Amino acid sequence: MQLSGWVTPVPEDDVARLVLDFADTYPCDTLFDVGLSASLVRLDLAEVVLEEAGISSDVEPEDFLEARPDVVSAAETELMAAESRALSRLCGRVQQWAGRHDDVRLLGLDRFGVRFRVQGRSGCYDLRVPFGSPLDGPAGFAAAVDHLLTCGPA
């Protein structure tokens, strides 16, 4: 994803309030440096370009600002641990499809499916194994992966 726009310093009167607002969403030690060795800046967003699987798409800045985090990818680490056996089986299926000379690695999870990176002799590409329908949350992940695994030979 590429974001572009104009970066400007936050007015001094707004810094304390905005640092606290930011800390509510993403607490980090760096916020203690604001006003000392760090400055708080603002990005006035002008352009958003999303790239996935080698395809670039322009996204309206307003749509980007209204977007919410993916409900499944937020729990990605926990889901990968809890469903490691099923995901390994799914990776094996992708490996069979890709061929024995290609390297297949799990890239990540989201509400739309499971993403893999396939590295072959002629290059690499990303592949999504989609769920039948987007998930509403992490609770449906195990059943969705199980459904993918029952769609053919194990």
CSV table of N, CA, C and O in Angstrom, one decimal, residues 32-77:
chain,number,residue,atom,x,y,z
A,32,PHE,N,6.2,8.8,24.4
A,32,PHE,CA,6.8,9.6,25.5
A,32,PHE,C,7.8,10.6,24.9
A,32,PHE,O,8.1,11.5,25.6
A,33,ASP,N,8.3,10.4,23.7
A,33,ASP,CA,9.3,11.3,23.2
A,33,ASP,C,8.7,12.5,22.5
A,33,ASP,O,9.5,13.4,22.1
A,34,VAL,N,7.4,12.5,22.2
A,34,VAL,CA,6.8,13.6,21.5
A,34,VAL,C,6.9,14.8,22.4
A,34,VAL,O,6.6,14.9,23.6
A,35,GLY,N,7.5,15.9,21.8
A,35,GLY,CA,7.7,17.1,22.5
A,35,GLY,C,9.1,17.2,23.0
A,35,GLY,O,9.6,18.3,23.4
A,36,LEU,N,9.8,16.1,23.1
A,36,LEU,CA,11.2,16.1,23.6
A,36,LEU,C,12.1,15.9,22.4
A,36,LEU,O,12.7,16.8,21.8
A,37,SER,N,12.3,14.6,21.9
A,37,SER,CA,13.1,14.3,20.8
A,37,SER,C,12.3,13.9,19.5
A,37,SER,O,12.9,13.6,18.5
A,38,ALA,N,11.0,14.0,19.6
A,38,ALA,CA,10.2,13.6,18.5
A,38,ALA,C,9.1,14.7,18.3
A,38,ALA,O,8.6,15.3,19.3
A,39,SER,N,8.6,14.8,17.1
A,39,SER,CA,7.5,15.7,16.8
A,39,SER,C,6.3,14.9,16.3
A,39,SER,O,6.5,13.9,15.6
A,40,LEU,N,5.2,15.4,16.6
A,40,LEU,CA,3.9,14.8,16.0
A,40,LEU,C,3.6,15.5,14.7
A,40,LEU,O,3.5,16.7,14.7
A,41,VAL,N,3.4,14.7,13.7
A,41,VAL,CA,3.0,15.3,12.4
A,41,VAL,C,1.7,14.7,11.9
A,41,VAL,O,1.3,13.6,12.4
A,42,ARG,N,1.2,15.3,11.0
A,42,ARG,CA,-0.1,14.9,10.4
A,42,ARG,C,0.0,14.7,8.9
A,42,ARG,O,0.7,15.5,8.2
A,43,LEU,N,-0.6,13.6,8.4
A,43,LEU,CA,-0.6,13.4,7.0
A,43,LEU,C,-2.0,13.7,6.4
A,43,LEU,O,-3.0,13.1,6.8
A,44,ASP,N,-2.0,14.7,5.5
A,44,ASP,CA,-3.2,15.0,4.8
A,44,ASP,C,-3.2,14.2,3.6
A,44,ASP,O,-2.5,14.4,2.6
A,45,LEU,N,-4.0,13.1,3.6
A,45,LEU,CA,-4.0,12.1,2.6
A,45,LEU,C,-4.6,12.6,1.3
A,45,LEU,O,-5.7,13.1,1.2
A,46,ALA,N,-3.8,12.4,0.2
A,46,ALA,CA,-4.2,12.8,-1.1
A,46,ALA,C,-4.5,11.6,-2.0
A,46,ALA,O,-5.3,11.6,-2.9
A,47,GLU,N,-3.7,10.5,-1.8
A,47,GLU,CA,-3.7,9.4,-2.8
A,47,GLU,C,-3.4,8.1,-2.0
A,47,GLU,O,-2.5,8.0,-1.2
A,48,VAL,N,-4.2,7.0,-2.3
A,48,VAL,CA,-3.9,5.7,-1.8
A,48,VAL,C,-3.9,4.7,-3.0
A,48,VAL,O,-4.8,4.7,-3.8
A,49,VAL,N,-2.8,4.0,-3.0
A,49,VAL,CA,-2.7,2.9,-4.0
A,49,VAL,C,-2.5,1.6,-3.3
A,49,VAL,O,-1.5,1.5,-2.5
A,50,LEU,N,-3.4,0.7,-3.6
A,50,LEU,CA,-3.3,-0.7,-3.0
A,50,LEU,C,-2.7,-1.6,-4.1
A,50,LEU,O,-3.2,-1.6,-5.2
A,51,GLU,N,-1.7,-2.4,-3.7
A,51,GLU,CA,-1.2,-3.4,-4.6
A,51,GLU,C,-1.3,-4.7,-4.0
A,51,GLU,O,-0.9,-5.0,-2.9
A,52,GLU,N,-1.9,-5.6,-4.8
A,52,GLU,CA,-2.1,-7.0,-4.3
A,52,GLU,C,-1.9,-7.9,-5.5
A,52,GLU,O,-2.6,-7.7,-6.6
A,53,ALA,N,-1.1,-8.9,-5.4
A,53,ALA,CA,-0.8,-9.9,-6.4
A,53,ALA,C,-0.4,-9.2,-7.7
A,53,ALA,O,-0.8,-9.6,-8.8
A,54,GLY,N,0.4,-8.2,-7.6
A,54,GLY,CA,0.9,-7.5,-8.8
A,54,GLY,C,0.0,-6.5,-9.5
A,54,GLY,O,0.3,-6.0,-10.5
A,55,ILE,N,-1.2,-6.4,-8.9
A,55,ILE,CA,-2.2,-5.5,-9.5
A,55,ILE,C,-2.4,-4.2,-8.6
A,55,ILE,O,-2.6,-4.4,-7.4
A,56,SER,N,-2.3,-3.1,-9.2
A,56,SER,CA,-2.4,-1.8,-8.4
A,56,SER,C,-3.8,-1.3,-8.6
A,56,SER,O,-4.3,-1.3,-9.7
A,57,SER,N,-4.4,-0.8,-7.5
A,57,SER,CA,-5.7,-0.2,-7.6
A,57,SER,C,-5.7,1.1,-6.8
A,57,SER,O,-5.2,1.2,-5.7
A,58,ASP,N,-6.3,2.2,-7.4
A,58,ASP,CA,-6.5,3.4,-6.7
A,58,ASP,C,-7.7,3.3,-5.7
A,58,ASP,O,-8.7,2.7,-6.1
A,59,VAL,N,-7.5,3.8,-4.5
A,59,VAL,CA,-8.6,3.8,-3.5
A,59,VAL,C,-8.8,5.3,-3.1
A,59,VAL,O,-7.9,6.0,-2.9
A,60,GLU,N,-10.1,5.6,-3.1
A,60,GLU,CA,-10.4,7.0,-2.7
A,60,GLU,C,-9.9,7.2,-1.2
A,60,GLU,O,-10.2,6.4,-0.4
A,61,PRO,N,-9.3,8.3,-1.0
A,61,PRO,CA,-8.8,8.6,0.4
A,61,PRO,C,-10.0,8.5,1.4
A,61,PRO,O,-9.8,8.0,2.5
A,62,GLU,N,-11.2,9.0,1.1
A,62,GLU,CA,-12.3,8.9,2.0
A,62,GLU,C,-12.7,7.4,2.3
A,62,GLU,O,-13.0,7.1,3.5
A,63,ASP,N,-12.6,6.6,1.3
A,63,ASP,CA,-12.9,5.2,1.5
A,63,ASP,C,-11.9,4.5,2.4
A,63,ASP,O,-12.2,3.7,3.3
A,64,PHE,N,-10.6,4.9,2.2
A,64,PHE,CA,-9.5,4.4,3.0
A,64,PHE,C,-9.7,4.8,4.5
A,64,PHE,O,-9.5,3.9,5.4
A,65,LEU,N,-10.0,6.0,4.7
A,65,LEU,CA,-10.2,6.5,6.1
A,65,LEU,C,-11.4,5.9,6.8
A,65,LEU,O,-11.4,5.7,8.0
A,66,GLU,N,-12.4,5.5,6.0
A,66,GLU,CA,-13.6,4.8,6.6
A,66,GLU,C,-13.4,3.3,6.8
A,66,GLU,O,-14.2,2.7,7.5
A,67,ALA,N,-12.4,2.7,6.2
A,67,ALA,CA,-12.1,1.3,6.3
A,67,ALA,C,-11.8,0.9,7.8
A,67,ALA,O,-11.2,1.7,8.5
A,68,ARG,N,-12.2,-0.3,8.1
A,68,ARG,CA,-11.9,-0.9,9.4
A,68,ARG,C,-11.0,-2.1,9.3
A,68,ARG,O,-11.0,-2.7,8.2
A,69,PRO,N,-10.2,-2.4,10.3
A,69,PRO,CA,-9.3,-3.6,10.2
A,69,PRO,C,-10.1,-4.8,9.9
A,69,PRO,O,-11.2,-5.0,10.4
A,70,ASP,N,-9.5,-5.7,9.2
A,70,ASP,CA,-10.0,-7.0,9.0
A,70,ASP,C,-10.2,-7.8,10.3
A,70,ASP,O,-9.3,-7.9,11.1
A,71,VAL,N,-11.4,-8.3,10.5
A,71,VAL,CA,-11.8,-9.0,11.8
A,71,VAL,C,-11.0,-10.3,12.0
A,71,VAL,O,-10.8,-10.7,13.1
A,72,VAL,N,-10.5,-10.9,10.9
A,72,VAL,CA,-9.8,-12.2,11.1
A,72,VAL,C,-8.3,-11.9,11.2
A,72,VAL,O,-7.6,-12.5,12.0
A,73,SER,N,-7.8,-11.0,10.3
A,73,SER,CA,-6.3,-10.8,10.4
A,73,SER,C,-5.9,-10.2,11.7
A,73,SER,O,-4.7,-10.4,12.1
A,74,ALA,N,-6.8,-9.6,12.5
A,74,ALA,CA,-6.5,-9.1,13.8
A,74,ALA,C,-6.1,-10.2,14.8
A,74,ALA,O,-5.4,-10.0,15.7
A,75,ALA,N,-6.7,-11.4,14.5
A,75,ALA,CA,-6.5,-12.6,15.4
A,75,ALA,C,-5.6,-13.6,14.6
A,75,ALA,O,-5.5,-14.8,15.0
A,76,GLU,N,-4.8,-13.2,13.6
A,76,GLU,CA,-4.0,-14.1,12.8
A,76,GLU,C,-3.1,-15.0,13.6
A,76,GLU,O,-3.1,-16.2,13.4
A,77,THR,N,-2.3,-14.4,14.5
A,77,THR,CA,-1.3,-15.2,15.2
A,77,THR,C,-2.0,-16.3,16.0
A,77,THR,O,-1.6,-17.5,16.0
